[in-house]
CSV table of C-alpha atoms in Angstrom, one decimal:
chain,number,residue,atom,x,y,z
A,1,MET,CA,24.6,-46.9,76.2
A,2,GLU,CA,24.8,-45.3,79.7
A,3,PRO,CA,22.4,-46.5,82.4
A,4,VAL,CA,19.6,-44.1,83.3
A,5,THR,CA,17.4,-43.9,86.4
A,6,LEU,CA,13.7,-43.4,85.9
A,7,ARG,CA,11.3,-42.3,88.6
A,8,THR,CA,7.5,-42.7,89.0
A,9,GLU,CA,5.2,-41.7,91.7
A,10,ARG,CA,6.1,-44.7,93.8
A,11,LEU,CA,9.1,-46.3,92.2
A,12,GLU,CA,12.7,-45.7,91.3
A,13,LEU,CA,14.0,-47.7,88.4
A,14,SER,CA,17.7,-48.1,88.4
A,15,LEU,CA,20.5,-50.6,87.9
A,16,PRO,CA,20.3,-53.6,90.2
A,17,THR,CA,23.2,-53.7,92.7
A,18,LEU,CA,24.9,-56.4,94.8
A,19,ASP,CA,22.7,-55.2,97.7
A,20,ASP,CA,19.8,-56.6,95.7
A,21,VAL,CA,21.1,-60.1,95.4
A,22,ASP,CA,19.2,-61.5,98.4
A,23,ALA,CA,15.9,-60.0,97.3
A,24,ILE,CA,16.5,-61.2,93.7
A,25,PHE,CA,17.2,-64.7,94.9
A,26,ASP,CA,14.2,-64.7,97.2
A,27,ALA,CA,11.8,-63.4,94.5
A,28,CYS,CA,13.0,-65.9,91.9
A,29,GLN,CA,12.1,-68.8,94.2
A,30,ASP,CA,8.5,-68.1,93.3
A,31,ALA,CA,7.1,-70.9,91.1
A,32,ASP,CA,5.2,-68.5,88.8
A,33,THR,CA,8.4,-66.5,88.2
A,34,GLN,CA,10.3,-69.6,87.3
A,35,ARG,CA,7.4,-70.9,85.1
A,36,TYR,CA,6.6,-67.8,83.2
A,37,THR,CA,10.0,-66.1,82.8
A,38,THR,CA,13.4,-67.1,81.5
A,39,VAL,CA,15.0,-67.2,84.9
A,40,PRO,CA,16.7,-70.5,85.6
A,41,SER,CA,14.9,-73.2,87.4
A,42,PRO,CA,15.9,-74.1,90.0
A,43,TYR,CA,17.1,-70.6,90.8
A,44,GLU,CA,20.3,-70.6,92.7
A,45,ARG,CA,22.0,-67.8,94.6
A,46,ARG,CA,24.8,-67.8,92.1
A,47,HIS,CA,22.2,-66.9,89.4
A,48,ALA,CA,21.4,-63.6,91.3
A,49,GLU,CA,25.1,-62.9,91.9
A,50,GLU,CA,25.9,-63.3,88.2
A,51,PHE,CA,22.8,-61.4,87.1
A,52,VAL,CA,23.8,-58.0,88.6
A,53,PRO,CA,27.1,-57.5,86.7
A,54,LYS,CA,25.6,-59.0,83.6
A,55,VAL,CA,22.9,-56.2,83.6
A,56,ALA,CA,25.6,-53.5,83.7
A,57,GLU,CA,27.5,-55.2,80.8
A,58,GLU,CA,24.3,-55.4,78.7
A,59,TRP,CA,23.6,-51.7,79.2
A,60,LYS,CA,27.0,-50.9,77.8
A,61,SER,CA,26.4,-53.1,74.8
A,62,GLY,CA,23.0,-51.6,74.2
A,63,ALA,CA,21.4,-55.0,73.5
A,64,HIS,CA,19.3,-55.2,76.7
A,65,VAL,CA,18.5,-52.5,79.3
A,66,THR,CA,17.2,-53.7,82.7
A,67,TRP,CA,16.1,-51.8,85.8
A,68,ALA,CA,15.4,-52.9,89.3
A,69,MET,CA,12.0,-51.7,90.4
A,70,ARG,CA,12.3,-50.3,93.9
A,71,GLU,CA,9.5,-49.1,96.1
A,72,GLY,CA,11.5,-47.4,98.8
A,73,GLU,CA,13.9,-50.0,100.1
A,74,VAL,CA,11.8,-52.9,98.7
A,75,LEU,CA,12.8,-54.7,95.5
A,76,ALA,CA,9.5,-54.8,93.6
A,77,GLY,CA,10.9,-56.6,90.6
A,78,MET,CA,12.8,-56.2,87.4
A,79,ILE,CA,11.8,-54.6,84.1
A,80,GLY,CA,13.6,-53.9,80.9
A,81,LEU,CA,13.7,-53.5,77.2
A,82,TYR,CA,15.3,-56.5,75.5
A,83,ARG,CA,16.5,-57.5,72.1
A,84,LEU,CA,17.1,-53.9,71.1
A,85,ASP,CA,17.9,-54.5,67.4
A,86,GLY,CA,19.3,-51.1,66.4
A,87,ARG,CA,16.5,-50.7,63.9
A,88,GLY,CA,13.9,-49.3,66.3
A,89,GLY,CA,12.6,-52.6,67.8
A,90,GLY,CA,12.7,-54.1,71.3
A,91,GLU,CA,10.7,-56.2,73.7
A,92,LEU,CA,9.3,-55.2,77.1
A,93,GLY,CA,10.0,-57.9,79.8
A,94,TYR,CA,9.5,-58.0,83.5
A,95,TRP,CA,8.9,-60.0,86.6
A,96,VAL,CA,7.3,-58.7,89.8
A,97,SER,CA,8.3,-59.9,93.3
A,98,PRO,CA,5.5,-61.9,94.9
A,99,TRP,CA,5.3,-59.4,97.7
A,100,SER,CA,4.7,-56.5,95.3
A,101,ARG,CA,2.1,-58.0,93.0
A,102,ARG,CA,-1.5,-56.7,92.4
A,103,ARG,CA,-0.7,-53.1,93.5
A,104,GLY,CA,-0.3,-51.5,90.1
A,105,LEU,CA,3.5,-51.2,90.4
A,106,LEU,CA,4.1,-53.1,87.1
A,107,ILE,CA,1.8,-50.7,85.1
A,108,GLU,CA,3.5,-47.7,86.7
A,109,ALA,CA,7.0,-49.0,85.9
A,110,SER,CA,6.0,-50.2,82.4
A,111,ARG,CA,4.7,-46.8,81.4
A,112,ALA,CA,7.9,-45.1,82.4
A,113,VAL,CA,10.0,-47.7,80.5
A,114,ILE,CA,7.8,-47.5,77.4
A,115,ASP,CA,7.9,-43.7,77.4
A,116,TRP,CA,11.7,-43.8,77.7
A,117,GLY,CA,11.8,-46.5,75.0
A,118,PHE,CA,9.9,-44.4,72.5
A,119,ASP,CA,11.6,-41.1,73.4
A,120,PRO,CA,14.2,-40.1,70.8
A,121,ALA,CA,16.4,-39.1,73.7
A,122,GLY,CA,15.9,-42.6,75.2
A,123,ALA,CA,16.1,-45.7,73.1
A,124,ASP,CA,14.2,-44.1,70.1
A,125,LEU,CA,12.2,-47.2,69.4
A,126,HIS,CA,9.3,-47.5,67.0
A,127,ARG,CA,8.0,-50.9,68.0
A,128,ILE,CA,7.9,-52.5,71.5
A,129,GLU,CA,6.8,-56.1,71.6
A,130,TRP,CA,5.5,-58.0,74.6
A,131,ARG,CA,5.6,-61.8,74.7
A,132,ALA,CA,4.4,-64.2,77.3
A,133,VAL,CA,3.9,-67.9,77.8
A,134,VAL,CA,0.3,-68.8,76.9
A,135,GLY,CA,-1.5,-69.0,80.2
A,136,ASN,CA,0.3,-66.1,81.9
A,137,VAL,CA,-2.9,-64.3,82.5
A,138,GLY,CA,-1.5,-61.6,84.8
A,139,SER,CA,1.0,-60.5,82.2
A,140,ALA,CA,-1.6,-60.5,79.5
A,141,ARG,CA,-3.8,-58.2,81.6
A,142,ALA,CA,-0.9,-55.8,82.2
A,143,ALA,CA,-0.2,-55.8,78.4
A,144,ARG,CA,-3.8,-55.0,77.6
A,145,THR,CA,-3.9,-52.2,80.2
A,146,LEU,CA,-0.7,-50.7,78.7
A,147,GLY,CA,-2.4,-50.7,75.2
A,148,PHE,CA,-0.4,-53.5,73.6
A,149,ARG,CA,-2.3,-54.9,70.5
A,150,TYR,CA,-2.5,-58.6,70.3
A,151,GLU,CA,-0.8,-60.0,67.2
A,152,GLY,CA,-1.1,-63.8,67.6
A,153,THR,CA,0.3,-66.9,69.2
A,154,LEU,CA,3.8,-68.2,68.5
A,155,ARG,CA,3.9,-72.0,68.5
A,156,GLU,CA,6.7,-73.4,70.7
A,157,ALA,CA,8.6,-70.1,70.3
A,158,LEU,CA,9.5,-69.3,73.9
A,159,VAL,CA,12.3,-71.2,75.4
A,160,GLY,CA,12.6,-71.4,79.2
A,161,SER,CA,13.5,-73.7,82.0
A,162,PHE,CA,10.5,-75.8,81.3
A,163,GLY,CA,11.3,-76.3,77.6
A,164,ARG,CA,9.5,-74.8,74.6
A,165,ASP,CA,6.2,-73.0,75.2
A,166,ASP,CA,3.6,-71.4,73.0
A,167,GLY,CA,3.7,-67.7,73.4
A,168,TRP,CA,1.3,-64.8,73.0
A,169,ILE,CA,2.8,-61.7,71.2
A,170,ALA,CA,1.5,-58.2,71.2
A,171,ALA,CA,3.0,-54.8,70.3
A,172,LEU,CA,2.9,-51.1,70.7
A,173,LEU,CA,3.9,-48.9,67.8
A,174,ARG,CA,5.1,-45.3,68.3
A,175,THR,CA,2.8,-44.2,65.5
A,176,ASP,CA,-0.1,-46.6,64.9
A,177,ASP,CA,-3.6,-46.0,63.7
A,178,ARG,CA,-4.5,-49.7,63.1
A,179,MET,CA,-7.4,-51.1,64.9
A,180,PRO,CA,-6.5,-53.5,67.7
A,181,GLN,CA,-7.1,-57.2,67.2
A,182,PRO,CA,-9.2,-58.8,69.8
A,183,TRP,CA,-7.4,-60.6,72.6
A,184,PRO,CA,-8.1,-64.3,73.1
A,185,VAL,CA,-10.5,-65.2,75.8
A,186,ILE,CA,-8.5,-66.1,78.9
A,187,GLU,CA,-9.7,-67.4,82.2
A,188,GLY,CA,-8.4,-66.7,85.6
């Protein structure tokens, strides 16, 4: 698969480059990013340096597609569709740089990625999942805003730097007339 660039009102979504390494390294020092995503902990500069060429390789294989979210010259985060299974399924994943949070950038970027994911000229997906460590309230709010429908809790299903965590799972379907299940009550 060839990389594509997506644009929204405020963002450009494109391949991360070596020029992004410093910003990626800085963003991934954030405790919440390390706690709630699969980035290594502790996050070392070499992780950012290895990440950039890995993203380009993953685009070629078609297994994962990742974009750097840029607001002008500022790296706002990373977003992608992962575990593209070749049968119409994938998973939305992201992290937002601490300096870009709570400004609606994630929702804006996610809508562009979801639209591309469902588009027959894009990834041609039928189902996009979202998963998050139980307790990642910010991510759950974003998923609800985007229209993901809660499906349940996966026990010890998410593996990260902190071990195995329970995870929430929700999904969007390209054609879906089912009633949404209620989201669990979350505080924060």
